[in-house]
mmCIF file of C-alpha atoms in Angstrom:
data_model
loop_
_atom_site.group_PDB
_atom_site.id
_atom_site.type_symbol
_atom_site.label_atom_id
_atom_site.label_comp_id
_atom_site.label_asym_id
_atom_site.label_seq_id
_atom_site.Cartn_x
_atom_site.Cartn_y
_atom_site.Cartn_z
ATOM 1 C CA MET A 928 201.258 -58.793 -42.144
ATOM 2 C CA TRP A 929 201.607 -59.502 -38.415
ATOM 3 C CA GLN A 930 199.623 -62.750 -37.700
ATOM 4 C CA ASN A 931 201.120 -63.916 -34.448
ATOM 5 C CA ILE A 932 198.447 -64.135 -31.838
ATOM 6 C CA SER A 933 199.837 -65.389 -28.493
ATOM 7 C CA VAL A 934 203.385 -66.781 -28.634
ATOM 8 C CA THR A 935 206.001 -64.363 -27.388
ATOM 9 C CA GLU A 936 208.869 -66.928 -27.325
ATOM 10 C CA PHE A 937 209.695 -70.505 -28.552
ATOM 11 C CA ILE A 938 211.406 -73.079 -26.934
ATOM 12 C CA LEU A 939 214.290 -75.012 -28.993
ATOM 13 C CA LEU A 940 214.647 -78.690 -28.140
ATOM 14 C CA GLY A 941 218.015 -78.689 -29.703
ATOM 15 C CA LEU A 942 220.030 -81.849 -30.857
ATOM 16 C CA ALA A 943 220.017 -83.761 -27.518
ATOM 17 C CA GLN A 944 218.068 -84.082 -24.372
ATOM 18 C CA GLU A 945 220.291 -86.318 -22.092
ATOM 19 C CA PRO A 946 222.958 -84.396 -20.011
ATOM 20 C CA MET A 947 225.840 -86.476 -21.454
ATOM 21 C CA LYS A 948 224.691 -86.060 -24.951
ATOM 22 C CA LYS A 949 224.402 -82.313 -24.478
ATOM 23 C CA LYS A 950 227.985 -82.039 -23.362
ATOM 24 C CA MET A 951 228.951 -83.983 -26.323
ATOM 25 C CA VAL A 952 226.997 -81.562 -28.629
ATOM 26 C CA PHE A 953 228.571 -78.647 -26.825
ATOM 27 C CA VAL A 954 232.209 -79.911 -27.263
ATOM 28 C CA ILE A 955 231.902 -81.140 -30.954
ATOM 29 C CA PHE A 956 230.144 -77.821 -32.218
ATOM 30 C CA PHE A 957 232.368 -75.608 -30.259
ATOM 31 C CA ILE A 958 235.231 -77.119 -32.000
ATOM 32 C CA PHE A 959 233.349 -77.001 -35.342
ATOM 33 C CA TYR A 960 232.696 -73.345 -34.766
ATOM 34 C CA VAL A 961 236.000 -72.223 -33.750
ATOM 35 C CA GLY A 962 237.642 -74.196 -36.582
ATOM 36 C CA THR A 963 235.019 -72.549 -39.125
ATOM 37 C CA MET A 964 235.950 -69.053 -37.802
ATOM 38 C CA ILE A 965 239.731 -69.532 -37.760
ATOM 39 C CA GLY A 966 239.709 -71.091 -41.190
ATOM 40 C CA ASN A 967 237.586 -68.575 -42.837
ATOM 41 C CA LEU A 968 239.343 -65.674 -41.271
ATOM 42 C CA LEU A 969 242.593 -66.936 -42.250
ATOM 43 C CA ILE A 970 241.363 -66.845 -45.881
ATOM 44 C CA ILE A 971 239.644 -63.561 -45.527
ATOM 45 C CA VAL A 972 242.778 -61.980 -44.053
ATOM 46 C CA THR A 973 245.151 -63.559 -46.341
ATOM 47 C CA ILE A 974 243.263 -62.648 -49.604
ATOM 48 C CA LYS A 975 242.828 -59.112 -48.273
ATOM 49 C CA PHE A 976 246.541 -58.450 -47.790
ATOM 50 C CA SER A 977 248.380 -60.860 -50.113
ATOM 51 C CA ARG A 978 249.453 -59.515 -53.469
ATOM 52 C CA THR A 979 249.462 -62.845 -55.135
ATOM 53 C CA LEU A 980 245.762 -63.469 -54.640
ATOM 54 C CA GLN A 981 244.206 -60.603 -56.321
ATOM 55 C CA SER A 982 242.527 -62.544 -59.102
ATOM 56 C CA PRO A 983 238.545 -62.585 -59.465
ATOM 57 C CA MET A 984 238.638 -66.184 -58.286
ATOM 58 C CA TYR A 985 239.908 -65.127 -54.918
ATOM 59 C CA TYR A 986 237.991 -61.888 -54.861
ATOM 60 C CA PHE A 987 234.838 -64.263 -54.808
ATOM 61 C CA LEU A 988 236.632 -66.721 -52.317
ATOM 62 C CA PHE A 989 236.956 -63.685 -49.991
ATOM 63 C CA TYR A 990 233.110 -63.210 -50.059
ATOM 64 C CA LEU A 991 232.437 -67.029 -49.864
ATOM 65 C CA SER A 992 234.481 -67.109 -46.600
ATOM 66 C CA LEU A 993 232.715 -63.999 -45.322
ATOM 67 C CA ALA A 994 229.231 -65.547 -46.033
ATOM 68 C CA ASP A 995 230.355 -68.902 -44.491
ATOM 69 C CA SER A 996 231.383 -67.056 -41.219
ATOM 70 C CA CYS A 997 228.192 -65.205 -40.992
ATOM 71 C CA PHE A 998 226.029 -68.214 -41.993
ATOM 72 C CA SER A 999 227.653 -70.392 -39.324
ATOM 73 C CA THR A 1000 227.377 -67.592 -36.803
ATOM 74 C CA THR A 1001 223.539 -67.487 -37.222
ATOM 75 C CA THR A 1002 223.109 -70.948 -35.672
ATOM 76 C CA ALA A 1003 226.117 -72.383 -34.196
ATOM 77 C CA PRO A 1004 226.823 -70.005 -31.089
ATOM 78 C CA ARG A 1005 223.057 -70.485 -29.954
ATOM 79 C CA LEU A 1006 223.247 -74.302 -30.314
ATOM 80 C CA ILE A 1007 226.603 -74.271 -28.306
ATOM 81 C CA VAL A 1008 225.087 -72.101 -25.560
ATOM 82 C CA ASP A 1009 221.757 -73.948 -25.400
ATOM 83 C CA SER A 1010 223.624 -77.450 -25.009
ATOM 84 C CA LEU A 1011 224.616 -76.334 -21.577
ATOM 85 C CA SER A 1012 221.592 -74.264 -20.830
ATOM 86 C CA ALA A 1013 218.425 -75.524 -18.824
ATOM 87 C CA GLN A 1014 216.416 -72.684 -20.568
ATOM 88 C CA ARG A 1015 216.494 -72.986 -24.221
ATOM 89 C CA THR A 1016 213.966 -70.125 -24.945
ATOM 90 C CA ILE A 1017 214.303 -67.823 -27.836
ATOM 91 C CA SER A 1018 211.944 -64.636 -28.160
ATOM 92 C CA TYR A 1019 209.685 -64.223 -31.184
ATOM 93 C CA ASN A 1020 211.747 -61.265 -32.470
ATOM 94 C CA GLU A 1021 214.984 -63.085 -32.008
ATOM 95 C CA CYS A 1022 213.413 -66.059 -33.871
ATOM 96 C CA MET A 1023 212.442 -64.062 -36.809
ATOM 97 C CA THR A 1024 215.847 -62.368 -36.942
ATOM 98 C CA GLN A 1025 217.506 -65.744 -36.928
ATOM 99 C CA VAL A 1026 215.269 -66.737 -40.028
ATOM 100 C CA PHE A 1027 216.160 -63.462 -41.823
ATOM 101 C CA ALA A 1028 219.850 -63.943 -41.236
ATOM 102 C CA LEU A 1029 219.863 -67.526 -42.082
ATOM 103 C CA HIS A 1030 218.458 -66.931 -45.389
ATOM 104 C CA LEU A 1031 220.432 -63.767 -46.150
ATOM 105 C CA PHE A 1032 223.798 -65.388 -45.720
ATOM 106 C CA GLY A 1033 222.735 -68.816 -47.054
ATOM 107 C CA CYS A 1034 221.477 -67.148 -50.345
ATOM 108 C CA MET A 1035 224.692 -65.029 -50.438
ATOM 109 C CA GLU A 1036 226.764 -68.179 -50.352
ATOM 110 C CA ILE A 1037 224.596 -69.762 -53.186
ATOM 111 C CA PHE A 1038 225.218 -66.653 -55.308
ATOM 112 C CA VAL A 1039 228.949 -66.449 -54.684
ATOM 113 C CA LEU A 1040 229.229 -70.156 -55.703
ATOM 114 C CA ILE A 1041 227.433 -69.274 -59.035
ATOM 115 C CA LEU A 1042 229.870 -66.350 -59.567
ATOM 116 C CA MET A 1043 232.827 -68.652 -58.835
ATOM 117 C CA ALA A 1044 231.535 -70.976 -61.623
ATOM 118 C CA VAL A 1045 231.090 -68.110 -64.021
ATOM 119 C CA ASP A 1046 234.796 -66.937 -63.300
ATOM 120 C CA ARG A 1047 236.052 -70.470 -63.982
ATOM 121 C CA TYR A 1048 233.886 -70.578 -67.252
ATOM 122 C CA VAL A 1049 235.318 -67.362 -68.579
ATOM 123 C CA ALA A 1050 238.908 -68.413 -67.515
ATOM 124 C CA ILE A 1051 238.750 -71.849 -69.183
ATOM 125 C CA CYS A 1052 236.569 -71.250 -72.028
ATOM 126 C CA LYS A 1053 236.963 -67.634 -72.754
ATOM 127 C CA PRO A 1054 240.871 -67.176 -71.798
ATOM 128 C CA LEU A 1055 241.638 -64.227 -74.192
ATOM 129 C CA HIS A 1056 238.777 -62.355 -72.994
ATOM 130 C CA TYR A 1057 239.071 -63.167 -69.410
ATOM 131 C CA SER A 1058 240.817 -59.911 -68.136
ATOM 132 C CA THR A 1059 238.385 -57.789 -69.968
ATOM 133 C CA ILE A 1060 235.145 -59.581 -68.903
ATOM 134 C CA MET A 1061 236.189 -60.221 -65.242
ATOM 135 C CA ARG A 1062 237.733 -57.033 -64.490
ATOM 136 C CA ARG A 1063 237.391 -55.714 -60.885
ATOM 137 C CA GLN A 1064 234.540 -53.411 -61.606
ATOM 138 C CA VAL A 1065 232.461 -56.095 -62.996
ATOM 139 C CA CYS A 1066 233.266 -58.413 -60.165
ATOM 140 C CA THR A 1067 232.314 -55.681 -57.563
ATOM 141 C CA THR A 1068 229.110 -54.998 -59.389
ATOM 142 C CA LEU A 1069 228.208 -58.832 -59.318
ATOM 143 C CA ILE A 1070 228.782 -59.036 -55.563
ATOM 144 C CA ILE A 1071 226.651 -56.011 -55.001
ATOM 145 C CA LEU A 1072 223.846 -57.567 -57.056
ATOM 146 C CA ALA A 1073 224.309 -60.932 -55.038
ATOM 147 C CA TRP A 1074 223.691 -58.976 -51.819
ATOM 148 C CA ILE A 1075 220.650 -57.241 -53.140
ATOM 149 C CA GLY A 1076 219.377 -60.625 -54.284
ATOM 150 C CA SER A 1077 219.990 -62.288 -51.133
ATOM 151 C CA PHE A 1078 218.397 -59.258 -49.239
ATOM 152 C CA ILE A 1079 215.174 -59.752 -51.358
ATOM 153 C CA HIS A 1080 215.018 -63.434 -50.809
ATOM 154 C CA SER A 1081 215.241 -63.026 -47.064
ATOM 155 C CA ILE A 1082 212.726 -60.427 -47.181
ATOM 156 C CA ALA A 1083 210.300 -62.711 -48.891
ATOM 157 C CA GLN A 1084 211.174 -65.391 -46.283
ATOM 158 C CA ILE A 1085 210.622 -63.195 -43.453
ATOM 159 C CA ILE A 1086 207.340 -62.042 -44.708
ATOM 160 C CA LEU A 1087 206.268 -65.811 -44.892
ATOM 161 C CA ALA A 1088 207.398 -66.280 -41.345
ATOM 162 C CA LEU A 1089 205.607 -63.218 -39.967
ATOM 163 C CA ARG A 1090 202.305 -64.129 -41.507
ATOM 164 C CA MET A 1091 202.270 -67.546 -39.728
ATOM 165 C CA PRO A 1092 199.815 -67.423 -36.710
ATOM 166 C CA PHE A 1093 201.111 -69.139 -33.582
ATOM 167 C CA CYS A 1094 198.237 -69.801 -30.932
ATOM 168 C CA GLY A 1095 199.304 -73.195 -29.398
ATOM 169 C CA PRO A 1096 202.401 -75.050 -28.568
ATOM 170 C CA ASN A 1097 205.747 -73.203 -28.651
ATOM 171 C CA LEU A 1098 208.159 -76.175 -28.798
ATOM 172 C CA ILE A 1099 210.380 -76.181 -31.842
ATOM 173 C CA ASP A 1100 211.993 -79.627 -32.470
ATOM 174 C CA HIS A 1101 214.933 -78.117 -33.847
ATOM 175 C CA TYR A 1102 218.159 -76.330 -32.756
ATOM 176 C CA CYS A 1103 217.540 -73.136 -34.799
ATOM 177 C CA CYS A 1104 214.424 -71.115 -36.260
ATOM 178 C CA ASP A 1105 213.595 -71.702 -39.907
ATOM 179 C CA LEU A 1106 210.383 -71.871 -41.785
ATOM 180 C CA GLN A 1107 210.010 -75.537 -41.945
ATOM 181 C CA PRO A 1108 210.064 -76.174 -38.317
ATOM 182 C CA LEU A 1109 208.148 -73.146 -37.529
ATOM 183 C CA LEU A 1110 205.522 -74.185 -39.982
ATOM 184 C CA GLU A 1111 204.917 -77.321 -37.858
ATOM 185 C CA LEU A 1112 203.600 -74.974 -34.931
ATOM 186 C CA ALA A 1113 201.545 -72.641 -37.145
ATOM 187 C CA CYS A 1114 197.725 -72.909 -36.546
ATOM 188 C CA MET A 1115 196.820 -72.428 -40.307
ATOM 189 C CA ASP A 1116 196.627 -74.200 -43.515
ATOM 190 C CA LYS A 1117 200.102 -74.818 -44.444
ATOM 191 C CA TYR A 1118 199.540 -75.822 -48.025
ATOM 192 C CA MET A 1119 199.984 -72.270 -49.521
ATOM 193 C CA ILE A 1120 202.928 -71.077 -47.124
ATOM 194 C CA ASN A 1121 204.785 -74.476 -48.103
ATOM 195 C CA LEU A 1122 204.074 -73.770 -51.712
ATOM 196 C CA LEU A 1123 205.454 -70.216 -51.517
ATOM 197 C CA MET A 1124 208.515 -71.545 -49.600
ATOM 198 C CA VAL A 1125 209.193 -74.233 -52.145
ATOM 199 C CA SER A 1126 208.754 -71.714 -55.148
ATOM 200 C CA ASN A 1127 211.290 -69.469 -53.257
ATOM 201 C CA SER A 1128 213.951 -71.347 -51.346
ATOM 202 C CA GLY A 1129 213.283 -74.537 -53.127
ATOM 203 C CA ALA A 1130 213.650 -73.077 -56.659
ATOM 204 C CA ILE A 1131 216.669 -71.065 -55.942
ATOM 205 C CA CYS A 1132 218.439 -74.271 -54.478
ATOM 206 C CA SER A 1133 217.344 -76.610 -57.294
ATOM 207 C CA SER A 1134 217.878 -74.135 -60.207
ATOM 208 C CA SER A 1135 221.211 -72.923 -58.882
ATOM 209 C CA PHE A 1136 222.454 -76.573 -58.563
ATOM 210 C CA VAL A 1137 221.282 -77.482 -61.990
ATOM 211 C CA ILE A 1138 223.010 -74.222 -63.432
ATOM 212 C CA LEU A 1139 226.154 -74.906 -61.375
ATOM 213 C CA MET A 1140 226.368 -78.602 -62.503
ATOM 214 C CA ILE A 1141 225.749 -77.833 -66.175
ATOM 215 C CA SER A 1142 228.327 -75.077 -66.217
ATOM 216 C CA TYR A 1143 230.961 -77.439 -64.655
ATOM 217 C CA ILE A 1144 230.082 -80.182 -67.125
ATOM 218 C CA VAL A 1145 230.666 -77.602 -70.032
ATOM 219 C CA ILE A 1146 233.935 -76.418 -68.421
ATOM 220 C CA LEU A 1147 235.321 -80.069 -67.921
ATOM 221 C CA HIS A 1148 234.317 -80.941 -71.468
ATOM 222 C CA SER A 1149 236.293 -77.892 -72.850
ATOM 223 C CA LEU A 1150 239.463 -79.039 -71.012
ATOM 224 C CA ARG A 1151 240.199 -81.345 -73.817
ATOM 225 C CA ASN A 1152 241.626 -78.642 -75.696
ATOM 226 C CA HIS A 1153 244.041 -77.609 -73.106
ATOM 227 C CA SER A 1154 247.533 -78.815 -72.394
ATOM 228 C CA ALA A 1155 248.211 -81.587 -69.829
ATOM 229 C CA GLU A 1156 249.460 -79.128 -67.282
ATOM 230 C CA GLY A 1157 246.507 -76.758 -67.933
ATOM 231 C CA ARG A 1158 244.113 -79.505 -67.549
ATOM 232 C CA LYS A 1159 245.543 -80.650 -64.292
ATOM 233 C CA LYS A 1160 245.361 -77.118 -62.664
ATOM 234 C CA ALA A 1161 241.926 -76.383 -63.930
ATOM 235 C CA LEU A 1162 240.557 -79.918 -62.883
ATOM 236 C CA SER A 1163 241.950 -79.277 -59.526
ATOM 237 C CA THR A 1164 240.210 -76.048 -58.977
ATOM 238 C CA CYS A 1165 237.026 -77.266 -60.490
ATOM 239 C CA THR A 1166 236.877 -80.408 -58.340
ATOM 240 C CA SER A 1167 237.057 -78.266 -55.235
ATOM 241 C CA HIS A 1168 234.303 -76.052 -56.499
ATOM 242 C CA ILE A 1169 232.153 -79.331 -57.395
ATOM 243 C CA ILE A 1170 232.669 -80.796 -53.977
ATOM 244 C CA VAL A 1171 231.531 -77.650 -52.242
ATOM 245 C CA VAL A 1172 228.410 -77.382 -54.393
ATOM 246 C CA ILE A 1173 227.448 -80.803 -53.792
ATOM 247 C CA LEU A 1174 228.060 -80.740 -50.030
ATOM 248 C CA PHE A 1175 225.988 -77.471 -49.726
ATOM 249 C CA PHE A 1176 223.192 -77.989 -52.138
ATOM 250 C CA GLY A 1177 222.359 -81.584 -51.518
ATOM 251 C CA PRO A 1178 221.097 -80.916 -47.998
ATOM 252 C CA CYS A 1179 219.360 -77.629 -49.026
ATOM 253 C CA ILE A 1180 217.383 -79.305 -51.588
ATOM 254 C CA PHE A 1181 216.366 -82.113 -49.443
ATOM 255 C CA ILE A 1182 215.082 -79.473 -46.723
ATOM 256 C CA TYR A 1183 213.449 -76.939 -49.047
ATOM 257 C CA THR A 1184 211.991 -78.883 -51.918
ATOM 258 C CA ARG A 1185 209.355 -81.237 -50.377
ATOM 259 C CA PRO A 1186 205.858 -81.149 -48.784
ATOM 260 C CA PRO A 1187 205.329 -79.798 -45.253
ATOM 261 C CA THR A 1188 206.594 -82.939 -43.451
ATOM 262 C CA THR A 1189 209.407 -83.526 -41.041
ATOM 263 C CA PHE A 1190 211.912 -86.297 -40.648
ATOM 264 C CA PRO A 1191 213.967 -87.444 -37.831
ATOM 265 C CA MET A 1192 217.100 -86.785 -39.940
ATOM 266 C CA ASP A 1193 216.157 -83.108 -40.633
ATOM 267 C CA LYS A 1194 218.013 -81.638 -37.848
ATOM 268 C CA MET A 1195 221.267 -83.430 -38.680
ATOM 269 C CA VAL A 1196 220.899 -82.583 -42.441
ATOM 270 C CA THR A 1197 220.456 -78.749 -41.560
ATOM 271 C CA VAL A 1198 223.679 -79.101 -39.241
ATOM 272 C CA PHE A 1199 225.573 -80.392 -42.347
ATOM 273 C CA TYR A 1200 224.698 -77.338 -44.451
ATOM 274 C CA THR A 1201 224.654 -74.622 -41.841
ATOM 275 C CA ILE A 1202 227.726 -75.755 -39.779
ATOM 276 C CA GLY A 1203 229.544 -78.604 -41.463
ATOM 277 C CA THR A 1204 229.908 -76.901 -44.900
ATOM 278 C CA PRO A 1205 231.168 -73.646 -43.702
ATOM 279 C CA PHE A 1206 233.788 -75.663 -41.605
ATOM 280 C CA LEU A 1207 234.754 -77.776 -44.642
ATOM 281 C CA ASN A 1208 234.962 -74.959 -47.196
ATOM 282 C CA PRO A 1209 238.301 -73.553 -45.885
ATOM 283 C CA ILE A 1210 239.805 -77.014 -45.766
ATOM 284 C CA ILE A 1211 238.813 -77.797 -49.207
ATOM 285 C CA TYR A 1212 239.903 -74.508 -50.763
ATOM 286 C CA THR A 1213 243.389 -74.519 -48.977
ATOM 287 C CA LEU A 1214 244.340 -78.270 -49.127
ATOM 288 C CA ARG A 1215 243.547 -78.513 -52.789
ATOM 289 C CA ASN A 1216 245.055 -75.112 -53.775
ATOM 290 C CA ALA A 1217 248.607 -74.808 -53.691
ATOM 291 C CA GLU A 1218 248.459 -70.993 -54.505
ATOM 292 C CA VAL A 1219 246.364 -70.210 -51.378
ATOM 293 C CA LYS A 1220 248.577 -72.489 -49.343
ATOM 294 C CA ASN A 1221 251.922 -70.675 -50.492
ATOM 295 C CA ALA A 1222 250.322 -67.276 -50.250
ATOM 296 C CA MET A 1223 249.110 -68.149 -46.671
ATOM 297 C CA ARG A 1224 252.556 -69.332 -45.392
ATOM 298 C CA LYS A 1225 254.304 -66.237 -47.035
ATOM 299 C CA PHE A 1226 251.862 -63.731 -45.525
ATOM 300 C CA TRP A 1227 251.904 -65.098 -42.155
ATOM 301 C CA TYR A 1228 255.571 -65.799 -42.113
ATOM 302 C CA ILE A 1229 256.278 -62.124 -42.884
ATOM 303 C CA LYS A 1230 253.695 -61.292 -40.368
ATOM 304 C CA ILE A 1231 255.174 -63.011 -37.509
ATOM 305 C CA THR A 1232 258.668 -62.188 -38.273
ATOM 306 C CA THR A 1233 257.802 -58.556 -38.626
ATOM 307 C CA GLU A 1234 256.082 -58.778 -35.166
ATOM 308 C CA SER A 1235 258.905 -60.724 -33.595
ATOM 309 C CA LYS A 1236 261.559 -58.067 -34.538
ATOM 310 C CA ARG A 1237 259.491 -55.395 -32.751
#
């Protein structure tokens, strides 16, 4: 399985080469990463300790925020550090670890988005059976299966990466290790590896996107039978979910469902779904969800008041 011949480390070219642009990259993505971690951790802590956010939808939102935090952490810290570093090297083992982590948490995010769509479908289309179908034991089982599926996907991706022989240049024209930029350096016939990559990552992204969009179309169609107030609340929740799905899956499909070619925009597209989407998710889910905002205010007000009395 181990095919690497002579390369022990890679050099990541990053997003910019000029000193001023590198400083701008540092400032911009430091703010993005800090905002991502604060926003997602606020959601995680609030859902964990708030008694009003114990429904299955928020149970899945908890794991979406957890996946977002980990997903962003696989790429953002290295991008930030490398933007101020003269040496942008990453060892072969670290590179393979990044590939594994990137696909583990990225795939987990996909599965959680599907579970959130399932939850909304049951809540809106099968309201009388919702508490029976989406009980906590079922939700926990679904999350465990999502982690197992993500792990299997990541193992398949790392096997592809480990089978790539590197015997020449080690410059990666990217800010992180992934199969597409690594494939550019591999001294082998790239057709089969790319075919396997498209049939794995590409198929997961494309099929999941189609399933999600069909499910939300069915949900929105069924809202005709609800009251005006019920339609408004359900529409607000589903709109948030649809926005997140489009922002995440659009770039993923662009990267993973095409022949082994690279485009100048690839790095910025990857930035959008690895760093941008985890930053936007907490904003989308809190600004468009009054229940989350109210629970967050109440929880943190009680927390700060309790601490101040001590």
